[in-house]
Coordinates of C-alpha atoms in Angstrom, one line a residue:
M1 CA 3.3 -1.8 -22.7
A2 CA 1.0 -2.7 -25.5
L3 CA -1.8 -1.7 -23.1
L4 CA -0.7 1.9 -23.3
A5 CA -1.3 2.2 -27.0
R6 CA -4.9 3.0 -26.6
G7 CA -6.5 6.2 -25.4
V8 CA -3.4 8.4 -25.1
S9 CA -4.3 12.0 -24.5
R10 CA -0.9 13.6 -24.5
I11 CA 2.7 12.3 -24.7
I12 CA 5.7 14.4 -23.6
A13 CA 8.7 13.7 -25.7
S14 CA 11.7 16.0 -26.5
G15 CA 10.1 18.5 -24.2
Q16 CA 7.0 18.9 -26.4
A17 CA 3.4 17.7 -26.1
T18 CA 1.8 15.8 -28.9
K19 CA -2.0 15.7 -28.7
L20 CA -3.8 12.5 -29.6
V21 CA -7.5 11.8 -29.8
S22 CA -8.9 9.2 -27.5
T23 CA -11.0 6.7 -29.5
T24 CA -12.4 4.6 -26.6
S25 CA -15.5 5.3 -24.6
M26 CA -15.2 5.7 -20.8
K27 CA -17.0 4.0 -18.0
S28 CA -17.4 4.9 -14.4
L29 CA -14.6 3.7 -12.1
S30 CA -15.3 2.1 -8.7
C31 CA -12.0 0.5 -7.8
G32 CA -9.2 1.7 -10.0
R33 CA -9.9 -0.4 -13.1
G34 CA -9.4 0.8 -16.7
L35 CA -6.4 1.9 -18.8
P36 CA -4.9 5.4 -19.6
F37 CA -3.6 5.7 -22.8
A38 CA -0.2 6.2 -23.5
V39 CA 32.0 21.1 -31.9
S40 CA 34.7 23.3 -33.5
R41 CA 38.3 22.8 -32.6
L42 CA 40.6 25.7 -31.8
A43 CA 42.9 26.6 -34.7
C44 CA 46.1 25.9 -32.9
S45 CA 49.7 25.5 -34.2
S46 CA 52.7 24.3 -32.2
V47 CA 56.2 25.7 -32.5
G48 CA 59.4 23.8 -32.1
C49 CA 63.1 24.9 -32.1
A50 CA 65.9 23.8 -34.5
G51 CA 69.2 25.6 -34.4
G52 CA 67.6 28.5 -32.5
T53 CA 65.1 29.1 -35.3
A54 CA 61.4 28.6 -34.7
V55 CA 60.1 26.0 -37.1
P56 CA 56.3 25.6 -37.6
Q57 CA 55.2 22.1 -36.9
P58 CA 52.3 20.3 -38.6
S59 CA 49.0 20.5 -36.8
H60 CA 48.6 16.8 -36.8
R61 CA 50.3 13.5 -37.7
W62 CA 48.5 10.6 -39.5
F63 CA 49.0 7.0 -38.5
S64 CA 47.6 4.0 -40.5
T65 CA 47.7 0.2 -40.5
P66 CA 50.3 -1.3 -42.9
A67 CA 47.6 -3.4 -44.4
A68 CA 45.0 -0.7 -44.5
E69 CA 44.4 -0.9 -48.2
S70 CA 43.9 -4.7 -48.3
A71 CA 41.7 -4.7 -45.2
R72 CA 39.8 -1.5 -46.1
T73 CA 36.4 -3.2 -46.7
A74 CA 36.6 -5.0 -43.3
S75 CA 37.9 -2.0 -41.3
V76 CA 35.8 0.2 -39.1
I77 CA 38.6 2.6 -38.4
E78 CA 40.5 4.0 -41.4
K79 CA 43.1 6.3 -39.9
V80 CA 44.0 7.8 -36.6
R81 CA 45.9 11.1 -36.0
L82 CA 47.3 13.2 -33.2
D83 CA 46.1 16.7 -33.5
S84 CA 47.9 19.6 -31.9
S85 CA 44.7 20.9 -30.3
G86 CA 44.9 18.1 -27.8
V87 CA 42.7 15.5 -29.4
V88 CA 43.1 12.1 -31.1
E89 CA 41.1 12.2 -34.4
V90 CA 39.7 8.9 -35.6
E91 CA 38.6 8.7 -39.2
W92 CA 36.0 6.1 -39.7
S93 CA 35.6 3.9 -42.9
N94 CA 32.3 5.6 -43.6
G95 CA 34.1 9.0 -43.9
G96 CA 33.2 10.4 -40.5
V97 CA 35.7 11.8 -38.0
S98 CA 35.5 11.8 -34.3
S99 CA 37.7 13.7 -31.8
F100 CA 38.7 12.4 -28.4
P101 CA 40.8 14.5 -25.9
Y102 CA 44.2 13.2 -24.9
V103 CA 43.6 13.6 -21.2
W104 CA 40.2 11.9 -21.4
L105 CA 41.7 8.9 -23.2
R106 CA 44.5 8.5 -20.6
D107 CA 42.0 8.8 -17.8
N108 CA 39.8 6.1 -19.4
C109 CA 42.5 3.6 -20.3
Q110 CA 40.9 0.2 -20.3
C111 CA 43.9 -1.9 -19.4
E112 CA 43.7 -4.1 -16.3
D113 CA 46.0 -1.7 -14.3
C114 CA 43.8 1.3 -15.0
H115 CA 40.3 -0.2 -15.1
S116 CA 38.7 -3.0 -13.2
A117 CA 36.8 -5.2 -15.7
M118 CA 35.0 -7.0 -12.9
T119 CA 33.6 -4.0 -11.1
G120 CA 33.7 -1.4 -13.9
F121 CA 35.6 1.0 -11.6
R122 CA 38.4 3.3 -12.6
C123 CA 41.7 2.5 -10.9
V124 CA 43.6 5.6 -12.0
M125 CA 43.8 8.4 -9.5
I126 CA 43.4 12.0 -10.8
K127 CA 46.6 13.1 -9.1
D128 CA 48.5 10.8 -11.4
I129 CA 47.2 12.3 -14.6
D130 CA 48.8 15.4 -16.3
P131 CA 46.0 17.5 -17.7
F132 CA 48.3 18.4 -20.6
I133 CA 49.4 14.9 -21.3
A134 CA 49.8 13.9 -25.0
P135 CA 50.4 10.5 -26.5
V136 CA 53.7 9.8 -28.3
T137 CA 52.3 7.5 -31.0
A138 CA 48.9 6.3 -32.2
E139 CA 48.1 3.4 -34.5
V140 CA 45.1 1.5 -35.9
V141 CA 45.0 -2.2 -34.9
D142 CA 43.3 -4.5 -37.4
G143 CA 40.9 -1.6 -38.4
K144 CA 39.0 -2.3 -35.2
S145 CA 40.7 -0.4 -32.5
I146 CA 43.3 2.3 -31.8
Q147 CA 46.4 1.9 -29.7
L148 CA 48.2 4.9 -28.0
E149 CA 51.6 5.0 -26.4
W150 CA 52.1 7.6 -23.6
P151 CA 55.4 9.4 -22.6
D152 CA 56.0 6.9 -19.8
G153 CA 55.7 4.0 -22.1
H154 CA 52.2 3.0 -21.0
R155 CA 50.0 1.7 -23.8
S156 CA 46.2 2.1 -24.1
E157 CA 43.9 0.4 -26.6
F158 CA 40.3 1.4 -27.4
E159 CA 37.9 -0.7 -29.4
W160 CA 35.9 1.1 -32.1
Q161 CA 32.5 0.4 -30.5
W162 CA 33.7 1.7 -27.1
L163 CA 34.8 5.0 -28.8
Q164 CA 31.6 5.4 -30.8
D165 CA 29.5 4.9 -27.8
R166 CA 31.3 7.8 -26.1
S167 CA 31.5 10.1 -29.0
F168 CA 31.7 13.9 -28.2
T169 CA 29.8 15.0 -31.3
R170 CA 26.7 17.1 -30.6
E171 CA 24.5 14.6 -32.4
A172 CA 25.8 11.7 -30.3
R173 CA 25.5 13.5 -27.1
E174 CA 21.9 14.5 -28.0
Q175 CA 21.1 10.9 -28.9
R176 CA 22.4 9.7 -25.5
R177 CA 20.3 12.3 -23.7
E178 CA 17.2 11.4 -25.6
A179 CA 17.7 7.6 -25.0
K180 CA 17.8 8.3 -21.2
R181 CA 14.8 10.6 -21.2
R182 CA 11.6 9.3 -19.7
K183 CA 8.8 8.8 -22.2
L184 CA 6.0 10.5 -20.1
Q185 CA 2.4 10.0 -20.8
L186 CA 0.1 12.7 -19.5
W187 CA -3.5 11.9 -18.7
G188 CA -6.8 13.3 -17.4
S189 CA -9.7 11.8 -15.5
E190 CA -11.2 10.1 -18.5
Q191 CA -8.0 8.3 -19.7
L192 CA -7.2 7.1 -16.2
K193 CA -10.5 5.2 -16.1
K194 CA -9.0 2.7 -18.5
L195 CA -6.0 1.6 -16.5
Q196 CA -6.3 -2.1 -15.9
P197 CA -5.1 -3.7 -12.6
V198 CA -2.4 -6.4 -12.6
D199 CA -2.8 -9.5 -10.5
F200 CA -0.6 -9.3 -7.4
E201 CA 0.6 -12.9 -7.7
A202 CA 2.0 -12.1 -11.2
L203 CA 4.1 -9.4 -9.7
M204 CA 5.3 -11.9 -7.1
T205 CA 6.3 -14.5 -9.6
D206 CA 6.9 -13.0 -13.1
E207 CA 9.8 -10.6 -13.5
M208 CA 8.5 -9.2 -16.8
A209 CA 5.1 -8.5 -15.2
L210 CA 6.9 -6.7 -12.4
Y211 CA 9.1 -4.8 -14.9
E212 CA 6.1 -3.7 -17.0
F213 CA 4.1 -2.7 -13.9
F214 CA 6.9 -0.3 -12.6
N215 CA 7.6 0.9 -16.1
I216 CA 4.0 2.1 -16.2
V217 CA 4.5 3.8 -12.8
D218 CA 7.5 5.5 -14.3
T219 CA 5.9 6.7 -17.5
V220 CA 2.2 7.0 -16.7
G221 CA 2.7 7.9 -13.0
L222 CA 0.6 5.1 -11.4
A223 CA -0.4 1.5 -11.7
F224 CA -2.9 -0.7 -9.9
T225 CA -2.7 -4.3 -8.6
N226 CA -5.5 -6.4 -7.2
N227 CA -6.0 -9.7 -5.4
V228 CA -3.6 -8.5 -2.7
P229 CA -3.9 -10.4 0.5
C230 CA -5.8 -8.3 3.1
K231 CA -3.1 -8.2 5.7
V232 CA -0.1 -6.1 6.5
G233 CA 3.3 -6.7 4.9
Q234 CA 2.3 -6.9 1.2
Q235 CA 4.0 -3.6 0.2
Q236 CA 7.2 -4.9 1.8
R237 CA 6.9 -8.1 -0.2
L238 CA 6.4 -6.2 -3.4
A239 CA 9.3 -3.8 -2.6
E240 CA 11.7 -6.6 -1.8
R241 CA 11.1 -8.1 -5.3
I242 CA 13.1 -5.0 -6.4
A243 CA 15.0 -3.6 -3.5
Y244 CA 13.5 -2.4 -0.2
L245 CA 11.2 0.1 1.4
R246 CA 12.4 3.6 2.5
P247 CA 12.3 4.3 6.2
T248 CA 10.5 7.5 7.2
H249 CA 9.4 9.1 10.5
Y250 CA 6.3 6.8 10.2
G251 CA 8.5 3.7 10.5
L252 CA 11.1 1.4 9.0
H253 CA 8.6 -0.4 6.7
E254 CA 4.9 0.1 6.3
S255 CA 2.6 2.3 8.4
S256 CA -1.1 1.7 9.1
V257 CA -3.4 4.6 8.3
Y258 CA -6.7 4.6 10.2
S259 CA -8.5 7.0 12.5
K260 CA -6.4 7.4 15.7
P261 CA -7.0 9.5 18.8
N262 CA -4.5 12.3 19.7
T263 CA -2.7 12.0 16.4
S264 CA -0.2 14.6 15.1
N265 CA -1.1 13.8 11.5
L266 CA -4.3 14.7 9.7
A267 CA -4.0 11.5 7.7
F268 CA -4.7 9.5 10.9
T269 CA -8.2 11.0 11.2
G270 CA -11.4 10.5 9.3
Q271 CA -11.2 14.1 8.0
R272 CA -10.8 15.0 4.4
L273 CA -7.2 15.3 3.1
H274 CA -7.0 17.9 0.4
C275 CA -4.9 17.1 -2.7
H276 CA -1.2 17.0 -2.0
T277 CA 2.0 15.1 -2.5
D278 CA 3.6 13.3 0.4
M279 CA 6.6 14.4 2.4
P280 CA 7.3 17.9 1.0
Q281 CA 8.9 18.6 4.3
Y282 CA 11.8 16.2 3.5
S283 CA 14.9 17.3 1.6
L284 CA 14.3 14.4 -0.8
P285 CA 10.7 13.3 -0.7
A286 CA 10.1 9.6 -1.3
G287 CA 9.7 9.1 -5.0
V288 CA 7.2 6.2 -5.0
L289 CA 4.2 5.7 -2.7
L290 CA 2.4 2.4 -2.2
L291 CA -1.2 2.4 -0.9
H292 CA -2.7 -0.9 0.0
C293 CA -6.4 -1.1 1.1
V294 CA -6.8 -3.8 3.8
Q295 CA -10.3 -2.7 4.7
E296 CA -12.4 -0.1 2.9
A297 CA -14.5 2.5 4.8
E298 CA -18.1 1.9 5.4
E299 CA -18.8 5.4 4.0
G300 CA -16.6 7.8 2.2
G301 CA -12.8 7.5 2.0
E302 CA -12.6 7.9 -1.8
N303 CA -9.3 8.9 -3.3
E304 CA -8.7 11.8 -5.6
L305 CA -6.0 11.4 -8.2
I306 CA -4.5 14.1 -10.4
D307 CA -1.6 14.0 -12.9
G308 CA 0.4 16.8 -11.5
Y309 CA 2.6 17.1 -14.6
N310 CA -0.5 17.5 -16.8
A311 CA -1.9 20.1 -14.4
A312 CA 1.4 22.0 -14.4
Y313 CA 1.6 22.1 -18.2
Q314 CA -2.0 23.2 -18.3
L315 CA -1.2 26.0 -15.9
K316 CA 1.8 27.0 -18.1
E317 CA -0.4 27.2 -21.1
K318 CA -3.4 29.0 -19.5
D319 CA -1.6 31.3 -17.1
P320 CA 2.2 31.6 -17.8
E321 CA 2.5 34.2 -15.0
A322 CA 1.1 31.9 -12.4
F323 CA 3.3 29.0 -13.7
H324 CA 6.4 31.3 -13.4
T325 CA 5.3 32.3 -9.8
L326 CA 4.9 28.7 -8.6
T327 CA 8.3 27.6 -10.2
T328 CA 10.2 30.5 -8.6
T329 CA 8.6 31.3 -5.3
P330 CA 10.1 29.5 -2.3
V331 CA 7.5 27.8 -0.1
S332 CA 8.2 26.3 3.3
F333 CA 6.5 23.0 4.2
A334 CA 6.8 22.1 7.9
M335 CA 5.7 19.1 10.0
H336 CA 6.5 18.1 13.6
G337 CA 5.2 15.5 16.0
K338 CA 5.8 11.9 17.0
D339 CA 5.2 8.7 15.2
Y340 CA 7.9 6.0 15.0
I341 CA 10.3 8.8 16.0
R342 CA 10.0 12.4 17.2
Y343 CA 10.4 14.7 14.2
D344 CA 10.7 18.3 13.4
L345 CA 11.0 18.7 9.6
E346 CA 10.9 21.7 7.3
K347 CA 12.0 22.2 3.7
T348 CA 11.7 25.3 1.4
R349 CA 11.2 24.8 -2.3
P350 CA 9.0 25.8 -5.2
I351 CA 5.7 24.0 -5.6
I352 CA 6.7 23.1 -9.2
S353 CA 10.4 22.3 -9.8
L354 CA 11.8 22.3 -13.3
N355 CA 14.8 20.6 -14.8
E356 CA 17.6 22.2 -16.8
K357 CA 15.5 22.1 -20.0
G358 CA 12.6 23.9 -18.3
E359 CA 10.4 20.8 -18.1
V360 CA 8.4 19.9 -15.1
A361 CA 10.5 17.6 -12.9
R362 CA 8.8 17.4 -9.5
I363 CA 5.6 18.6 -7.7
C364 CA 5.9 19.3 -4.0
Y365 CA 2.6 20.5 -2.7
A366 CA 0.7 20.1 0.5
N367 CA -1.5 23.1 1.4
Q368 CA -2.1 21.7 4.9
L369 CA 1.7 21.7 5.6
R370 CA 2.5 25.0 4.0
S371 CA 4.1 27.3 6.7
A372 CA 2.9 30.9 7.3
L373 CA 6.5 32.0 7.1
M374 CA 7.3 33.4 3.7
D375 CA 10.8 34.4 2.6
V376 CA 9.6 36.8 -0.1
P377 CA 9.1 40.6 -0.4
V378 CA 5.7 41.7 0.6
E379 CA 4.7 42.6 -2.9
R380 CA 5.1 39.0 -4.0
V381 CA 2.6 37.6 -1.6
Q382 CA -0.6 38.4 -3.3
P383 CA 0.6 37.2 -6.7
F384 CA 1.6 34.0 -5.0
Y385 CA -1.9 33.4 -3.7
R386 CA -3.4 34.2 -7.0
A387 CA -1.1 31.6 -8.6
M388 CA -2.0 29.0 -6.0
R389 CA -5.7 29.6 -6.7
A390 CA -5.2 29.1 -10.4
W391 CA -3.2 25.9 -9.7
D392 CA -5.9 24.7 -7.3
D393 CA -8.7 25.3 -9.9
I394 CA -6.8 23.2 -12.4
L395 CA -6.1 20.4 -10.0
Y396 CA -9.8 20.0 -9.0
H397 CA -11.2 20.5 -12.5
P398 CA -13.3 17.4 -13.4
D399 CA -11.2 16.8 -16.5
N400 CA -8.2 16.3 -14.3
C401 CA -9.4 15.0 -10.9
I402 CA -10.6 11.4 -10.7
L403 CA -12.6 10.1 -7.8
M404 CA -12.1 6.4 -7.0
K405 CA -12.3 4.1 -4.0
L406 CA -9.8 1.4 -3.3
N407 CA -11.5 -1.8 -2.3
A408 CA -10.0 -4.3 0.1
G409 CA -7.3 -6.3 -1.6
E410 CA -6.3 -3.5 -4.0
M411 CA -3.1 -1.5 -4.1
V412 CA -2.1 1.6 -6.1
V413 CA 1.5 2.4 -6.6
F414 CA 2.3 5.9 -7.9
D415 CA 5.0 8.5 -8.6
N416 CA 5.0 10.8 -5.5
W417 CA 6.9 13.4 -7.4
R418 CA 4.1 13.6 -9.9
L419 CA 0.8 12.4 -8.7
V420 CA -1.2 14.8 -6.6
H421 CA -3.7 12.9 -4.5
G422 CA -6.3 13.4 -1.8
R423 CA -8.9 11.6 0.3
R424 CA -12.5 12.3 1.1
G425 CA -13.6 12.1 4.7
F426 CA -14.8 8.7 5.9
Q427 CA -16.6 6.9 8.7
G428 CA -16.0 3.4 9.9
G429 CA -13.0 1.1 10.0
R430 CA -11.0 2.1 7.0
H431 CA -7.5 0.6 7.1
V432 CA -4.9 1.5 4.5
Q433 CA -1.3 0.6 4.6
T434 CA 1.2 3.1 3.3
A435 CA 4.8 2.6 2.3
Y436 CA 7.5 4.3 0.3
M437 CA 10.4 3.6 -2.1
D438 CA 13.0 5.8 -3.7
W439 CA 13.1 6.2 -7.5
D440 CA 16.9 5.3 -7.5
E441 CA 16.1 1.7 -6.6
V442 CA 13.1 1.4 -8.8
R443 CA 14.8 2.8 -11.9
S444 CA 17.9 0.8 -11.1
F445 CA 15.7 -2.4 -11.3
L446 CA 14.2 -1.2 -14.6
G447 CA 17.7 -0.6 -16.0
V448 CA 19.0 -3.9 -14.9
V449 CA 16.1 -5.8 -16.6
R450 CA 16.5 -3.7 -19.8
R451 CA 20.2 -4.5 -19.9
E452 CA 19.9 -8.2 -19.0
R453 CA 17.0 -8.8 -21.4
N454 CA 18.2 -6.4 -24.1
L455 CA 15.0 -4.4 -24.0
D456 CA 14.4 -1.0 -25.5
N457 CA 14.0 1.9 -23.1

């Protein structure tokens, strides 16, 4: 990832864009070479009965280790108490206090009867848990864990680190969310020219090279590899280093893209393909697209590549109304025909999908597959077309759209939920292999390597 330190144009982190100035000069690109950048508790009192008189009970009870004073310096947990609001409160040696709900602790008991250490699976069934359960006692064990006894005599013990890693405080929850967020790097045409290709053999033999390659795909949106054998099956080889390819109506593995007679897909002609994302007609479009050039066209066939996230944020900044329109208007994408199977697919969704924070999460756009059927009131039609035109202008702006040609033996792997791509018309025997993967498998691989090698996100 050190390669990504140079020439960063914008980085999205914590939902905000930070602008950086590129300090490297750009050169023309012929085959994909170069490098882009870079709680409050409820006040609750319980009431008990003694001799028919209601007696106020303390809101909590403290429990401590017998040797707490002598072991204070070595302890992580100072005290534990049962609070009447339904939580166990743990007082840490540093003075902090964390609250853990009774029912949550019973549900997550780590004993071998309740939790499988081998699989990580929970063995307790929800029907066996009383939502209003409360422990009978709580104690600190050696200053390093807490032990609870439940009404049925069952005991649960929780190590301090396990508890801290699952803290319910707002700060801890925000830190966990932030740690899982993708560190996106946005780019334009000039920055993309500096993305250097990775040797294919390194991806086949070096796990860290493979990890870094797909981590770039995840953060930047695409990565290139060269010296790929000019024969079919190379995308499957690459995919099987991680997991497997995703079947589609094109086939179980790869599909060959070249000019074919009587085809039901514009991609299998020599005509121009306008900028799009693949498979918007699917309920879940494939997340990763692999394009391998086996034979370049004699004339034409250049690819157009645009960072859809960058374009979407530009639209939001320049034309908020158009951005709102494209994030809220349902658009139907439809495709039918016969390839590996007969298919009749249609899905309705906005062109730009946002996550719960209002950040751009997915681009689904293919003008050639956009249905004439529109499920909107008539007065929303013209504003929709105006928004699409504004979107199209940004996509094809020279600062955003890069024109490049894959040579034989080169492959580009990119984020199909992000990268908008097109293809110029061509003549001659152009042969490109296409294949797909799902993000779940790719990001699972990245997570496994991070965990096994103790890498930062």
